[in-house]
Tab-separated table of C-alpha atoms in Angstrom:
chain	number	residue	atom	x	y	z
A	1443	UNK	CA	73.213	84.775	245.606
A	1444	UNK	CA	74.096	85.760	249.116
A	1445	UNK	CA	72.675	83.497	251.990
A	1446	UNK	CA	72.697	85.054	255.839
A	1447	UNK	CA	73.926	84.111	258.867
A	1448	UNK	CA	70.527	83.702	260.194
A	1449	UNK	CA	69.064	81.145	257.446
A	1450	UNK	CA	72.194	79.227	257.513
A	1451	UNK	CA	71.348	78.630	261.182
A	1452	UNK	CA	68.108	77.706	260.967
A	1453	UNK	CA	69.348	74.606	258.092
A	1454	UNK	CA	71.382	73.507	260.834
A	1455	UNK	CA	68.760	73.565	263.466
A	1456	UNK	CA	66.233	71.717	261.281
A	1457	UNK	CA	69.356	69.327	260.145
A	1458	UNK	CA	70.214	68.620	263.858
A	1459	UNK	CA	66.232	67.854	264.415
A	1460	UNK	CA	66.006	65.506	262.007
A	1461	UNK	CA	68.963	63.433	262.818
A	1462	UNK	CA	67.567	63.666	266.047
A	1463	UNK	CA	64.487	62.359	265.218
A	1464	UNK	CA	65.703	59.534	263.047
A	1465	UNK	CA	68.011	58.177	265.893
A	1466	UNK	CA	65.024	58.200	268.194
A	1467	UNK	CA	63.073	56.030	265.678
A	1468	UNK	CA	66.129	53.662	265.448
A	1469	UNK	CA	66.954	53.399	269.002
A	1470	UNK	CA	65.124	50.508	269.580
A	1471	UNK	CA	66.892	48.447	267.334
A	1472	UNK	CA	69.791	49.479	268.504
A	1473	UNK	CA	69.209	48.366	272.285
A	1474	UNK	CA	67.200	44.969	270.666
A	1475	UNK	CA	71.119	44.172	268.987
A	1476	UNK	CA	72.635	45.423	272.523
A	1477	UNK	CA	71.000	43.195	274.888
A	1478	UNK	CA	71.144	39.910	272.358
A	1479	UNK	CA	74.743	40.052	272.835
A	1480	UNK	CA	74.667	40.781	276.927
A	1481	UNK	CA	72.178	37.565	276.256
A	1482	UNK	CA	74.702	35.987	274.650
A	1483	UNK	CA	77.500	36.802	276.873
A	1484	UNK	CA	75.384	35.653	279.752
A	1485	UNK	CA	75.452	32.206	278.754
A	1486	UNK	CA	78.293	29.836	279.966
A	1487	UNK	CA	80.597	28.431	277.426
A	1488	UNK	CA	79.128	24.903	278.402
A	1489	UNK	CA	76.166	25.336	277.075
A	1490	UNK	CA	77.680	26.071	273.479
A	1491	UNK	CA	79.741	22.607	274.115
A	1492	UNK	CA	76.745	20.384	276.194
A	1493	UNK	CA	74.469	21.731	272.953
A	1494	UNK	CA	76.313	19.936	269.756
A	1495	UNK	CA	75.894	16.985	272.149
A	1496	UNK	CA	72.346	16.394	270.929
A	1497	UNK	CA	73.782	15.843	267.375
A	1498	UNK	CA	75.863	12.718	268.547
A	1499	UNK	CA	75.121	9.828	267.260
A	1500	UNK	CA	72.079	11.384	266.112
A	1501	UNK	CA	71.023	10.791	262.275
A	1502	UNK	CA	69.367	14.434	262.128
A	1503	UNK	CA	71.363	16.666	259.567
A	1504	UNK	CA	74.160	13.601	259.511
A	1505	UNK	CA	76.056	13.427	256.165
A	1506	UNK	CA	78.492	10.561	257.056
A	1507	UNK	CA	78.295	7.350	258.534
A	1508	UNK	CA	81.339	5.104	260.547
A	1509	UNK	CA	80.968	1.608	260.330
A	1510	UNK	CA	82.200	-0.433	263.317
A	1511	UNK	CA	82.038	-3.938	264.293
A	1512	UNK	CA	78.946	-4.316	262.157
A	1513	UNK	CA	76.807	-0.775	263.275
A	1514	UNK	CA	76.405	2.205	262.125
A	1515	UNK	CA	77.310	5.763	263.741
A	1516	UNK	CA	75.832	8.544	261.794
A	1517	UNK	CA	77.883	11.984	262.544
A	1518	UNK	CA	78.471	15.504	260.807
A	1519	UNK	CA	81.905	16.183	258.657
A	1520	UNK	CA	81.796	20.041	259.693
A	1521	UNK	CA	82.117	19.099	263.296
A	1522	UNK	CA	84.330	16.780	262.974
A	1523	UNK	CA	86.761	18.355	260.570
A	1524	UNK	CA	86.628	21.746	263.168
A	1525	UNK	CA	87.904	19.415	265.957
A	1526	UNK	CA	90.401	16.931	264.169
A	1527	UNK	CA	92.939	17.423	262.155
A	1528	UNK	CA	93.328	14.070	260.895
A	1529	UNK	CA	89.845	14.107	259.972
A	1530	UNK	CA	89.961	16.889	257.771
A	1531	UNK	CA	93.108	16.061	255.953
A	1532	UNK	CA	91.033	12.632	255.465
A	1533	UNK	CA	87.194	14.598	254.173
A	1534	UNK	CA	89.039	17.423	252.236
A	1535	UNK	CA	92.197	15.064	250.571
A	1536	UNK	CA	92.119	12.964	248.040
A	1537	UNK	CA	91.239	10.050	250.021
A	1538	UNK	CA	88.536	7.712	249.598
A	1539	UNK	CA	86.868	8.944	252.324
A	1540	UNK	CA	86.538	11.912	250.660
A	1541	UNK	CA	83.733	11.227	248.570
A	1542	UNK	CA	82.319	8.309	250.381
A	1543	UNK	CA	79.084	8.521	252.932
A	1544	UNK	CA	79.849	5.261	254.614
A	1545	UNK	CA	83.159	4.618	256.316
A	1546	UNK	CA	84.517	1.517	258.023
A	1547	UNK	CA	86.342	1.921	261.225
A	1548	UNK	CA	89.020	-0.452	262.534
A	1549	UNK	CA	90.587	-1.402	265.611
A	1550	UNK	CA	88.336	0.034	268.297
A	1551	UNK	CA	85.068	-0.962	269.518
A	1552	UNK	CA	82.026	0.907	269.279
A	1553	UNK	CA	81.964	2.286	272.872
A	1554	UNK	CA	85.201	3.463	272.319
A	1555	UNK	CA	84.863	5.154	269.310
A	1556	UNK	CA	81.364	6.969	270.359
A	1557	UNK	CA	82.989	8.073	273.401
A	1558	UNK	CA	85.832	9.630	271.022
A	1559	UNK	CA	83.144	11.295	268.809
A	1560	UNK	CA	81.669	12.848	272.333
A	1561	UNK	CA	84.797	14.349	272.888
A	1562	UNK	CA	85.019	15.987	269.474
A	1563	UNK	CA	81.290	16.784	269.809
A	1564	UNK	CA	81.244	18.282	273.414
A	1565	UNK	CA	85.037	18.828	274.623
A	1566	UNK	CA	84.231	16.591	277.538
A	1567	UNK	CA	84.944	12.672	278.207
A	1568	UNK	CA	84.432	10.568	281.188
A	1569	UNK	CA	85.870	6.980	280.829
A	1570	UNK	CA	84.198	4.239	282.866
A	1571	UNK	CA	87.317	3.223	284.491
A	1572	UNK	CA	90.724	2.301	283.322
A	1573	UNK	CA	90.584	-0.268	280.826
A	1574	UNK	CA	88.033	2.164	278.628
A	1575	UNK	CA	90.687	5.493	279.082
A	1576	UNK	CA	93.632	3.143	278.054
A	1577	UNK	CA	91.403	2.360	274.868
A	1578	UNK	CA	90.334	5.593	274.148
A	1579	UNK	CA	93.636	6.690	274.496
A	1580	UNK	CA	94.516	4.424	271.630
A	1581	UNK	CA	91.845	5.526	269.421
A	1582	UNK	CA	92.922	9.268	270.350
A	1583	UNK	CA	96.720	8.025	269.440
A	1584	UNK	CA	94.792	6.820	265.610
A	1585	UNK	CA	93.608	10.393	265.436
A	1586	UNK	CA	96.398	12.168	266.801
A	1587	UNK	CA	94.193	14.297	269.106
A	1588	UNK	CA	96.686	15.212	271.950
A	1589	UNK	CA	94.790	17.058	274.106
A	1590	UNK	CA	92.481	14.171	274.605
A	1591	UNK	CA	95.304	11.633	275.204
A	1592	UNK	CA	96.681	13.635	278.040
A	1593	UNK	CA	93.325	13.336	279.599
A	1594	UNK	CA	93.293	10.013	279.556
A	1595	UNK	CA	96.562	9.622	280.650
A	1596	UNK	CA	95.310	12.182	283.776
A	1597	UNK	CA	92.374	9.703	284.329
A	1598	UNK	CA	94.349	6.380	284.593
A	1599	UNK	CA	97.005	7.911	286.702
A	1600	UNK	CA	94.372	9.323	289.434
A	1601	UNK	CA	92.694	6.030	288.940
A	1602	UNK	CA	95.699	3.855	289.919
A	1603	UNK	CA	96.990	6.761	292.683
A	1604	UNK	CA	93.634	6.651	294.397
A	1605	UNK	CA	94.055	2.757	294.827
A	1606	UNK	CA	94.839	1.173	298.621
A	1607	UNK	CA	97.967	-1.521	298.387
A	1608	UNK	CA	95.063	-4.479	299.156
A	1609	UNK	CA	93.195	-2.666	296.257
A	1610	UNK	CA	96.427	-2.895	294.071
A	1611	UNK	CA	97.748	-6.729	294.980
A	1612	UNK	CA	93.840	-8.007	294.444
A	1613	UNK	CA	93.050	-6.459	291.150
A	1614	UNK	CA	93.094	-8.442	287.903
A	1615	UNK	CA	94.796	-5.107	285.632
A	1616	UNK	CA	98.118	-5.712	284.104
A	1617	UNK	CA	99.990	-2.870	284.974
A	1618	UNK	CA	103.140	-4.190	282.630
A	1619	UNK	CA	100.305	-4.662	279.493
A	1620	UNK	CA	98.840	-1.257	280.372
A	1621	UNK	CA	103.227	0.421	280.084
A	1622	UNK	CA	103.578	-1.615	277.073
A	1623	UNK	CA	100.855	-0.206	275.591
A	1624	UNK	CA	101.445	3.205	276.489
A	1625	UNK	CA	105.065	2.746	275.012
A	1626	UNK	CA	103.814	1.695	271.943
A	1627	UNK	CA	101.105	4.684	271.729
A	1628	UNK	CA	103.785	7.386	272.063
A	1629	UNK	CA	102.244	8.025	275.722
A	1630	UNK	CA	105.288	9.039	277.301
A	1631	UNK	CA	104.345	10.348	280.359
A	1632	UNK	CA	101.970	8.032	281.316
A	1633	UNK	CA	104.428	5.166	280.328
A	1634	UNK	CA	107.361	6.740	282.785
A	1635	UNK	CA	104.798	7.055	285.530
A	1636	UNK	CA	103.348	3.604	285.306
A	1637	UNK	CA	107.243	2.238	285.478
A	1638	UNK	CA	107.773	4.481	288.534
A	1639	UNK	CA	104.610	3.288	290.454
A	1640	UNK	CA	105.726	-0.239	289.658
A	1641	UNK	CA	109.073	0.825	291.251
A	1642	UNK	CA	107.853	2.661	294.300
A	1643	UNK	CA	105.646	-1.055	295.307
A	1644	UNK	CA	107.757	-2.990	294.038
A	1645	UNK	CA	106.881	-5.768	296.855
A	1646	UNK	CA	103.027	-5.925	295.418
A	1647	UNK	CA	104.280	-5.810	291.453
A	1648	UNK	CA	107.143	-8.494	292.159
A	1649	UNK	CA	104.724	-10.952	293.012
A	1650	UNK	CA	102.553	-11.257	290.181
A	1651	UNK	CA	103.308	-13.332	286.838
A	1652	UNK	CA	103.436	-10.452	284.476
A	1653	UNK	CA	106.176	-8.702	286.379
A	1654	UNK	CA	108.530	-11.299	284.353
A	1655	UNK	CA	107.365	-9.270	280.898
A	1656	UNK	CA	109.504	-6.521	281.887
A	1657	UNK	CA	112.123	-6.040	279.642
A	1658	UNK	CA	115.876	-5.563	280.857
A	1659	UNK	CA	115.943	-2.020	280.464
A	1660	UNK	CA	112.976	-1.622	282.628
A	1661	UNK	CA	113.604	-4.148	284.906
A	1662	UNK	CA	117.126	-2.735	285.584
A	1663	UNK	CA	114.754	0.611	286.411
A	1664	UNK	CA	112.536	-0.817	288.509
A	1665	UNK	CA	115.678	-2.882	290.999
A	1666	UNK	CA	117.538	0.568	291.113
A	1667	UNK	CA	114.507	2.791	291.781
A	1668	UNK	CA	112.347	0.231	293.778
A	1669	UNK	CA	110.777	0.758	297.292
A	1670	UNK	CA	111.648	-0.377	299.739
A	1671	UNK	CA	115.244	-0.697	298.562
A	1672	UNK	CA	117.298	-3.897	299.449
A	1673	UNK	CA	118.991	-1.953	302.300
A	1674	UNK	CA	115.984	-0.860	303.864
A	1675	UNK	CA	114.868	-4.589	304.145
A	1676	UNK	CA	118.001	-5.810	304.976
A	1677	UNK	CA	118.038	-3.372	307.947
A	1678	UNK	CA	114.714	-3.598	308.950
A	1679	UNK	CA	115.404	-7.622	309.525
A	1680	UNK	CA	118.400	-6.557	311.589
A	1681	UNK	CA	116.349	-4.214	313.780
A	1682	UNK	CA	113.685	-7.251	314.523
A	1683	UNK	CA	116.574	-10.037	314.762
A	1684	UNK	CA	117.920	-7.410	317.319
A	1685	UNK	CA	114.723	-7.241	319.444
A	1686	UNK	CA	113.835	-10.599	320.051
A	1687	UNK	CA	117.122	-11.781	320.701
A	1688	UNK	CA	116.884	-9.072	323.513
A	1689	UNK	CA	113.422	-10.088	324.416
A	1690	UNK	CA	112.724	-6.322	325.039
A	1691	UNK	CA	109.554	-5.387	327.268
A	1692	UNK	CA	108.084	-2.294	328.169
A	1693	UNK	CA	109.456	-0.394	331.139
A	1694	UNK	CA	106.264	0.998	331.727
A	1695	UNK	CA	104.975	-2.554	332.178
């Protein structure tokens, strides 16, 4: 059977009308799926993180429960096994907490440990003041979450920089409890910054009762870094001895 040239191009022009046609029926579609995802892409990545907020400490959807210091803290495993690695070796192991919907929590407070969860829940924490970031950088320590360590190391540091010398000799903060801690939490740069502003005022830190606690090591630190140094003072008496025995006045005068 022999086909022409001139009906083989009319299948192709009614071929080319239909796909025509179809595409125009599913073009709307098309652009529907198209501007969702400019919709999407419009939206800041806050608003992902500010959202799973409304889930903390929220029983909606919860399918575990921490008990602390006699309360209950209802959260979500999926969230927190996405954001903590300790936490999912701990829900997916063979652990007890595996299996179990109520979990006691020790060694942190309450505060503490919700302000941990808001982390995990909305990438974001904001401490109170020192005393709560040096305890939430314990608890992050427990649950070997890094990132959120180093902020609280960031916090206490700005805290303490930020602080006037009458501010610093007045205040009731250990400053040796807060290094020993941070030694013992495996917060090494906070813990070599805390024993170099101890060093750099050294006449504020000297005075007060704790600066005995300092071990030898650190003390040994703290007299060979320490400012002012010994021979600053020592010449800076010299200087003064010199002007009044000179009884110096103004030529101006």
């Amino acid at each position: 059977m022999e086909i022409s040239l001139g009906c083989v191009f009319s299948l192709l022009v009614r071929t080319d009308n239909i796909l025509f046609s179809s595409y125009q029926r599913f073009k709307f579609p098309i652009n529907c799926l198209r501007n969702c995802k400019t919709y999407q892409a419009r939206k800041p990545l806050w608003f992902y993180n500010t959202s799973l907020k409304f889930f903390l400490n929220k029983p909606m959807l919860a399918d575990v429960v921490f008990e602390i210091q006699g309360t209950t803290v209802p959260a979500h495993r999926a969230i927190l096994v996405a954001r903590c690695e300790v936490m999912a070796a701990m829900f997916n192991g063979n652990y007890m907490e595996a299996k179990s919907v109520l979990i006691p929590v020790y060694g942190v407070s309450k505060e503490t440990f919700l302000s941990f969860l808001e982390y995990l829940y909305t990438d974001s924490c904001c401490p109170a003041g020192i005393f709560q970031a040096m305890c939430l950088l314990i608890c992050a320590e427990m649950y070997q979450v890094s990132r959120l360590q180093h902020i609280c190391e960031l916090f206490i540091i700005t805290q303490l920089q930020s602080m006037p010398s009458r501010e610093l000799a007045s205040m009731n903060l250990d400053i040796v409890d807060l290094l020993k801690k941070a030694k013992f939490h495996h917060s090494d740069c906070l813990s070599t910054w805390l024993l170099h502003f101890i060093a750099t005022n050294y006449l504020i830190f000297s005075q007060k009762p704790e600066f005995q606690d300092l071990s030898v090591e650190e003390r040994s630190f703290v007299e060979k870094h320490r400012w002012p140094s010994n021979m600053y003072l020592k010449q800076l008496a010299e200087y003064r001895k010199y002007i009044h025995s000179r009884k110096c006045r103004c030529l101006v005068m």
